[in-house]
Short mmCIF file of C-alpha atoms in Angstrom, two decimals:
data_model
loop_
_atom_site.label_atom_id
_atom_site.label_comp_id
_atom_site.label_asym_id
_atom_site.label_seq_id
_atom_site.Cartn_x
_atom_site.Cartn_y
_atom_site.Cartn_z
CA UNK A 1 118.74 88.70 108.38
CA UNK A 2 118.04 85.42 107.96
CA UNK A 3 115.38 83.25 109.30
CA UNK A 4 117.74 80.82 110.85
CA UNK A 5 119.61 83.83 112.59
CA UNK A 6 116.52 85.54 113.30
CA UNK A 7 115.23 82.53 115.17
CA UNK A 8 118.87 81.84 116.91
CA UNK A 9 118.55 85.32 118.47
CA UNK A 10 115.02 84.77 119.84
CA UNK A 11 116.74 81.50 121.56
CA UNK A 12 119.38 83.50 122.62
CA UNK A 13 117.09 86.66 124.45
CA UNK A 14 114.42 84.11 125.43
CA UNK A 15 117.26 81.80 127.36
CA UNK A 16 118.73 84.69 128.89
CA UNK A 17 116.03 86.10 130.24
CA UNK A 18 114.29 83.16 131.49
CA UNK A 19 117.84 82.53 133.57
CA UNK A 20 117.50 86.03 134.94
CA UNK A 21 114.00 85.26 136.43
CA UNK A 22 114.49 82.02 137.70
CA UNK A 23 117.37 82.85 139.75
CA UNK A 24 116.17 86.23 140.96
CA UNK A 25 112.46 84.55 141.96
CA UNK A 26 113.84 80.62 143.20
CA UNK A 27 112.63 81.79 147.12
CA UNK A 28 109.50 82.75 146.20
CA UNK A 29 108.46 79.79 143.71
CA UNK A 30 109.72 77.15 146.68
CA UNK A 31 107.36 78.98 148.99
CA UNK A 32 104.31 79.57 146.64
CA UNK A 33 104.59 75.64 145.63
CA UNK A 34 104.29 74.75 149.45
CA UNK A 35 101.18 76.77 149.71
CA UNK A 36 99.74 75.29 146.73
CA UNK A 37 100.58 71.65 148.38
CA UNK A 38 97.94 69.59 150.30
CA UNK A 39 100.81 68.22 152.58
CA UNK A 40 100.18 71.91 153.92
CA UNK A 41 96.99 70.72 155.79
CA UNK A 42 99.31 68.09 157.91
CA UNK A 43 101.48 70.67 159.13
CA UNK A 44 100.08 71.81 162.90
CA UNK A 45 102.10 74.52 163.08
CA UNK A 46 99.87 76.24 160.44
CA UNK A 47 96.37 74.92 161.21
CA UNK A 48 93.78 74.67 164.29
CA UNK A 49 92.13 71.43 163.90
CA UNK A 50 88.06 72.30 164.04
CA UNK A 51 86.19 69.02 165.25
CA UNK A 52 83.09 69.02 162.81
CA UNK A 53 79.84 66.67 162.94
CA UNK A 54 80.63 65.60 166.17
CA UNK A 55 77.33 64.02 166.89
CA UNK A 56 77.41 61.85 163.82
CA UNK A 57 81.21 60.15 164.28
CA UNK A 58 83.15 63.20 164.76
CA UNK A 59 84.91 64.17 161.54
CA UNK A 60 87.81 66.27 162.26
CA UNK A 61 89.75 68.35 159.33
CA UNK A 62 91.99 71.44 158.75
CA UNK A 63 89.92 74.72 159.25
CA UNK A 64 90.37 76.45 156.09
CA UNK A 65 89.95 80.21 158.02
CA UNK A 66 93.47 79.46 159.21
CA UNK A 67 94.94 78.70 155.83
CA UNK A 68 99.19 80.00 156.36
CA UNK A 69 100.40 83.47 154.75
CA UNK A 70 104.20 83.29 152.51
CA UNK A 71 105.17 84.61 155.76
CA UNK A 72 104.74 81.89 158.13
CA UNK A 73 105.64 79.34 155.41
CA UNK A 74 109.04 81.35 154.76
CA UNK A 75 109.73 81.33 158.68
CA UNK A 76 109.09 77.85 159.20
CA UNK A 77 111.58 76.56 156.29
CA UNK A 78 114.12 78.69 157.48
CA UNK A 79 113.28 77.64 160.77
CA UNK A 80 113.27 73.70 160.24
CA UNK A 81 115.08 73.16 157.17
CA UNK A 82 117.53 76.44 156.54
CA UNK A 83 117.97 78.85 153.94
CA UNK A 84 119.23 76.47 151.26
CA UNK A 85 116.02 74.67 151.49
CA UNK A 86 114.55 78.39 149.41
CA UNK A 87 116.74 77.13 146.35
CA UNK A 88 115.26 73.92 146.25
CA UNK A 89 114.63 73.00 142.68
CA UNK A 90 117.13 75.64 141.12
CA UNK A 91 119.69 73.42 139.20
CA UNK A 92 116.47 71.81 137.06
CA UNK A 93 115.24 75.08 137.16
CA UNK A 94 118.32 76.61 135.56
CA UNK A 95 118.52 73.38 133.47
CA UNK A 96 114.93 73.76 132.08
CA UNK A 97 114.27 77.35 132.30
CA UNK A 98 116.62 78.72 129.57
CA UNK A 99 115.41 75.84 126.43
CA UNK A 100 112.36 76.38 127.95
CA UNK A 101 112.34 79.79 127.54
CA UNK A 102 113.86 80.15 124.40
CA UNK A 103 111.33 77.29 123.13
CA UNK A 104 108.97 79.38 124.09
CA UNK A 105 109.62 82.94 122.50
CA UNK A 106 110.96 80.74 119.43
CA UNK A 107 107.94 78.91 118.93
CA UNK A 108 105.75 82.32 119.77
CA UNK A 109 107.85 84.44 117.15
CA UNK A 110 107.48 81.92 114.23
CA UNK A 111 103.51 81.83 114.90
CA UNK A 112 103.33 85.04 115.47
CA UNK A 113 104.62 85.29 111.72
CA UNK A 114 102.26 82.06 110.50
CA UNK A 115 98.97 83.78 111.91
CA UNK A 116 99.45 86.97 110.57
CA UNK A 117 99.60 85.84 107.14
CA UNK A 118 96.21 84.19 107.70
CA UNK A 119 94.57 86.50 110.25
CA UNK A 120 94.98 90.20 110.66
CA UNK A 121 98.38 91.24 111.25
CA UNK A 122 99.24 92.01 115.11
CA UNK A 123 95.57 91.75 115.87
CA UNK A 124 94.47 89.77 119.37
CA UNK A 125 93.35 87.08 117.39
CA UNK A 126 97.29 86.72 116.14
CA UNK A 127 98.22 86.56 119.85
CA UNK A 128 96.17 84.36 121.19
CA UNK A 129 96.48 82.07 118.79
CA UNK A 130 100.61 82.60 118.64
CA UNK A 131 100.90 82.45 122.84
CA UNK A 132 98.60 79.17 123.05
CA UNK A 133 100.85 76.92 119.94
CA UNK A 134 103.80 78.48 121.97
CA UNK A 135 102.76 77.25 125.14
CA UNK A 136 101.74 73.78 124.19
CA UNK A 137 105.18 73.26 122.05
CA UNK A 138 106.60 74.25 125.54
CA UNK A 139 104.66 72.20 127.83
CA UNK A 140 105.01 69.08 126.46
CA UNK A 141 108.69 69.23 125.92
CA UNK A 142 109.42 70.40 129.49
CA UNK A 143 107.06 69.24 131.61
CA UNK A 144 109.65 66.37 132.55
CA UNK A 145 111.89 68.58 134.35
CA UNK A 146 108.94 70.76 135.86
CA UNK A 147 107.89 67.64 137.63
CA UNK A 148 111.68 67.06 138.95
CA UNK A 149 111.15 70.69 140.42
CA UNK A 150 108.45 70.39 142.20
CA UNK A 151 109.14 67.14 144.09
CA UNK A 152 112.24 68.69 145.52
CA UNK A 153 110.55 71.87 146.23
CA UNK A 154 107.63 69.46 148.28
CA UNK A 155 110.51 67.50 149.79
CA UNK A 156 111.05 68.44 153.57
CA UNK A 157 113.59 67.55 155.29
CA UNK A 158 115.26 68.05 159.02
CA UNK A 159 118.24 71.02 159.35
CA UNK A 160 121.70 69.17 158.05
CA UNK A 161 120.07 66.00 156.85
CA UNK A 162 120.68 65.24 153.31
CA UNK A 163 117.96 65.34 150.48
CA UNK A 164 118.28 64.48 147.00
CA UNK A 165 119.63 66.30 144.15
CA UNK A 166 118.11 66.61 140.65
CA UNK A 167 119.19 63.15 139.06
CA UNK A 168 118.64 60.81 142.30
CA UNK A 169 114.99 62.24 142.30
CA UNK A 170 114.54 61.59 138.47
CA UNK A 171 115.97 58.03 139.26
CA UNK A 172 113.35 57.66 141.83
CA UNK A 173 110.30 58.58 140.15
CA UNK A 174 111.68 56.56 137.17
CA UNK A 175 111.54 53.58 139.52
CA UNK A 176 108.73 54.42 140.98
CA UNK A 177 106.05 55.78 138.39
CA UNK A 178 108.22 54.84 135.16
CA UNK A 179 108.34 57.68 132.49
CA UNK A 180 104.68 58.20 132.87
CA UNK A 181 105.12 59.48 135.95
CA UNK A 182 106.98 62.29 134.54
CA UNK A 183 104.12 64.03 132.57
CA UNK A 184 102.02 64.32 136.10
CA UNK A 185 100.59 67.56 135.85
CA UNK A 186 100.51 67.78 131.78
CA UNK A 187 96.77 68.35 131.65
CA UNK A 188 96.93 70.92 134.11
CA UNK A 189 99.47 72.67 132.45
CA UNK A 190 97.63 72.55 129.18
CA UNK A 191 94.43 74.19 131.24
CA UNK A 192 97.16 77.13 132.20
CA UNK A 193 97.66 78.28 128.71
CA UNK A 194 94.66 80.18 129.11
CA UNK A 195 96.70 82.16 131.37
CA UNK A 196 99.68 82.52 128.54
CA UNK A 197 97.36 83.84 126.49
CA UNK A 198 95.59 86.19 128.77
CA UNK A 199 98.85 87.38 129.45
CA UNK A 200 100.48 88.10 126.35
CA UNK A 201 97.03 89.36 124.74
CA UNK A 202 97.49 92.02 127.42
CA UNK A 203 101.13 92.46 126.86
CA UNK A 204 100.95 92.98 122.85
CA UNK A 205 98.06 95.89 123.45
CA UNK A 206 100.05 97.61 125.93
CA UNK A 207 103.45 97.15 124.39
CA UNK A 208 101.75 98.40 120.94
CA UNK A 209 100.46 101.65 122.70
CA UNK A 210 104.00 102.27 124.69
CA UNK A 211 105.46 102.36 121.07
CA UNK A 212 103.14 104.57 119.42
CA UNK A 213 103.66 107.02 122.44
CA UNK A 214 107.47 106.51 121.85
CA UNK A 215 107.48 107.10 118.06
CA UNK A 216 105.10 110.63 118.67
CA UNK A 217 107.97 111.11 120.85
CA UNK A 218 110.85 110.50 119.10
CA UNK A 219 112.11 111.13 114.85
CA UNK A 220 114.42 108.47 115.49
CA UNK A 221 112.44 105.70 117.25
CA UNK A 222 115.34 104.94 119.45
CA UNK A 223 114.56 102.96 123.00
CA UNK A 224 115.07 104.52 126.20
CA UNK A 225 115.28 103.85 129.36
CA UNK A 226 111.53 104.85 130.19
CA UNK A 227 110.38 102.67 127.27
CA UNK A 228 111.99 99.57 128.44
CA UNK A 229 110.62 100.69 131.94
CA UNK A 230 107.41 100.85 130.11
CA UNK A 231 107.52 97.44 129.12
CA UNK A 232 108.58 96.23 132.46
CA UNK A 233 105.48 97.65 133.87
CA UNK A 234 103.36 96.49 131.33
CA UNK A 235 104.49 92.71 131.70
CA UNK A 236 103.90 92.94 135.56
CA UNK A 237 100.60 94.09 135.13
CA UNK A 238 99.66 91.52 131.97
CA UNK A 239 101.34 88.77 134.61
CA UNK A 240 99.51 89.70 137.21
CA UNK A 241 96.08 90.00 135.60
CA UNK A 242 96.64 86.36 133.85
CA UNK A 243 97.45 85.15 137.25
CA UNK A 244 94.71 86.42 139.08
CA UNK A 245 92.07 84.72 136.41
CA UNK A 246 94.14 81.67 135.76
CA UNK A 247 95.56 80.86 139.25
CA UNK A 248 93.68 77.34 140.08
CA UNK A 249 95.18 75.37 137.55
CA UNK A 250 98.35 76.03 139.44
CA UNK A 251 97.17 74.54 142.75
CA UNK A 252 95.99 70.91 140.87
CA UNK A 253 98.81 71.07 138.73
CA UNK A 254 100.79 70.77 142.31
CA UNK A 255 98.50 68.28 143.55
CA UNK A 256 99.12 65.98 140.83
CA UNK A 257 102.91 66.15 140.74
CA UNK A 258 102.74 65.13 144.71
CA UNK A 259 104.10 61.94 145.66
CA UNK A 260 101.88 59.17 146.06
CA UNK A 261 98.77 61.18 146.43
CA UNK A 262 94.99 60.36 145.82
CA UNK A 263 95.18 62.91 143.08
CA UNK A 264 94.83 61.01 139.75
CA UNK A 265 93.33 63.92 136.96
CA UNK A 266 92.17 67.15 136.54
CA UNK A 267 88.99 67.16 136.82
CA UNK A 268 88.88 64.38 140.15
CA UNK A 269 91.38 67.08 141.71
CA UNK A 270 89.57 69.92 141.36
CA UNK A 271 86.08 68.08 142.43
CA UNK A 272 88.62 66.51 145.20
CA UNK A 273 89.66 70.00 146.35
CA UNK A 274 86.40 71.81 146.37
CA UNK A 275 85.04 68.93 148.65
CA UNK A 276 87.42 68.63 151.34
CA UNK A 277 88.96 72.39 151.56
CA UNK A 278 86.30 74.55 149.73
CA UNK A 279 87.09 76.40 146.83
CA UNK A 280 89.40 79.31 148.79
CA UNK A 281 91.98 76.29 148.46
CA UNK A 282 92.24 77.03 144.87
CA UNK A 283 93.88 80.12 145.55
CA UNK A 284 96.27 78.89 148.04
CA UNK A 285 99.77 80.46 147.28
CA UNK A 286 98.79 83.27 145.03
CA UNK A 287 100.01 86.52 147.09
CA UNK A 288 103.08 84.33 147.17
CA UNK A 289 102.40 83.90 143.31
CA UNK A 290 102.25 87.13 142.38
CA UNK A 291 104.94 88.34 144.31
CA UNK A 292 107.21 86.04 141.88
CA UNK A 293 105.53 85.91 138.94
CA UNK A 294 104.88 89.67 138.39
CA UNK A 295 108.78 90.35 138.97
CA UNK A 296 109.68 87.46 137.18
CA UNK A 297 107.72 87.99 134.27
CA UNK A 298 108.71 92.23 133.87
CA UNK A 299 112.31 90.86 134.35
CA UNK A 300 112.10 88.02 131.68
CA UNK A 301 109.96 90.09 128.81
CA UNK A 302 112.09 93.44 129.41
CA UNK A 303 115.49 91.43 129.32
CA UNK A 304 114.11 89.69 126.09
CA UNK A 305 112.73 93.05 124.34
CA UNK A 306 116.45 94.70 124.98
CA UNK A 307 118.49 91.94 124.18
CA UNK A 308 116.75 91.08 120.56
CA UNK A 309 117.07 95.37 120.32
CA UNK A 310 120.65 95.20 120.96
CA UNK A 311 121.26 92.34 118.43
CA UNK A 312 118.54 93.70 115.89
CA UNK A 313 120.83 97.11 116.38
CA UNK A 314 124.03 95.19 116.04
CA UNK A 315 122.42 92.72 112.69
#
């Protein structure tokens, strides 16, 4: 095959998949992005307010024991804003996740074949290096839309009142913030490819061992169902690992994409964060997290790994 067609069908698996996900896991990313978000603190519903320093001008702020679980979140959108208000941010979603997606395992396969003719073949080294180039191509290009997506997500609004779609919020911050104001969040998400490569340096080891079990197996090296249930497994627990390590560069990523905030760049954020809510704030959201990514990520890679089979099969 070809290099053009071999790329083509990486595009092809990697959109797929990344459709798959995103639909699948919407709830769950609207509900992990509120957590994340310091307009959290300035709901009562969630928080007791704890009057410290009272002798020296009485300071009041959130008490960060009583930081809200997905559950109370969930309840409260459904609650105040209705079930549609858990697909907020699909249609830029859909729009970005498939190019970004098959950007992504593009950009990853034709490193993957760069580093290994300069660094031992298939070896960590080859991943990390191959997952990181992949995730910065990605990044860059799509970080646009990502910021469309998580203003609506943030955006509240009262049951049966109307709130804006994809384009009229890209319109806004356009006016607002001009096109600078759509790489918010860029630096954070170039601190979060340490979590792309966590992951897939995980995912490669495991994946390599499930097919040296399969091969002892079988003559024929044919997939099965258990080795694609294999992979599945493996991804959620790569995901979930790289999540787990990598998870704070998530909440200031959010914090910087917020509307109008006092949240200028990385660093101030995170200095900014640790002050006023302690560093438990940095893990905000990530039971809600994990409950989407490690799904979402066994869907994606397993979808991916039997649709380039099938075409490799059909090639």
């Amino acid at each position: 095959m070809s290099q053009s067609k071999d790329t083509l069908r990486h595009l092809l698996a990697g959109g797929c998949a990344g459709t798959v996900g995103a639909i699948v896991t919407c709830p769950l990313e609207v509900i992990k992005t509120r957590l994340q978000s310091s307009g959290l603190a300035l709901q009562p519903v969630y928080y007791s307010q704890v009057q410290l320093g009272t002798l020296s001008g009485g300071v009041v702020r959130p008490a960060s024991s009583v930081s809200p679980s997905a559950l109370q979140v969930l309840k409260s959108i459904l609650e105040k804003e209705g079930p549609k208000s858990l697909f907020r941010g699909l249609g830029p979603n859909l729009v970005g996740v498939a190019p970004s997606r098959a950007i992504y395992f593009a950009a990853y396969s034709k490193a993957k074949e760069k580093f290994n003719a300069v660094f031992v073949p298939n070896s960590n080294l080859v991943h990390m290096c191959s997952a990181g180039c992949a995730a910065f191509v990605t990044n860059t290009m799509m970080n646009p839309i990502w910021m469309v997506k998580t203003r609506m997500q943030l955006e509240r609004r009262v049951r049966g009142s109307k709130q804006k779609n994809a384009l009229q919020c890209a319109r806004y911050v356009y006016q607002t913030e001009g096109m600078r104001g759509f790489y918010r969040g860029l630096t954070a998400s170039y601190a979060g490819i340490s979590e792309t490569i966590i992951c897939f340096v995980i995912y490669e080891g495991l994946k390599k061992n499930l097919e040296e079990m399969q091969l002892s197996r079988t003559s024929g090296g044919e997939k099965s169902t258990a080795s694609f249930l294999g992979l599945m497994l493996a991804a959620a627990f790569s995901k979930g690992c790289a999540s787990c390590i990598a998870y704070p560069h998530e909440v200031i990523r959010t914090r910087l994409r917020e509307e109008g905030s006092k949240y200028q760049t990385f660093c101030q954020t995170a200095r900014l964060v640790a002050r006023e809510e302690g560093y438990a704030a940095f893990y905000r959201g990530l039971l809600a997290q994990l409950f989407r990514q490690i799904p979402n990520t066994a869907i994606v890679l397993s979808t991916y790994e039997l649709i380039i089979y099938l075409l490799r099969d059909k090639a």
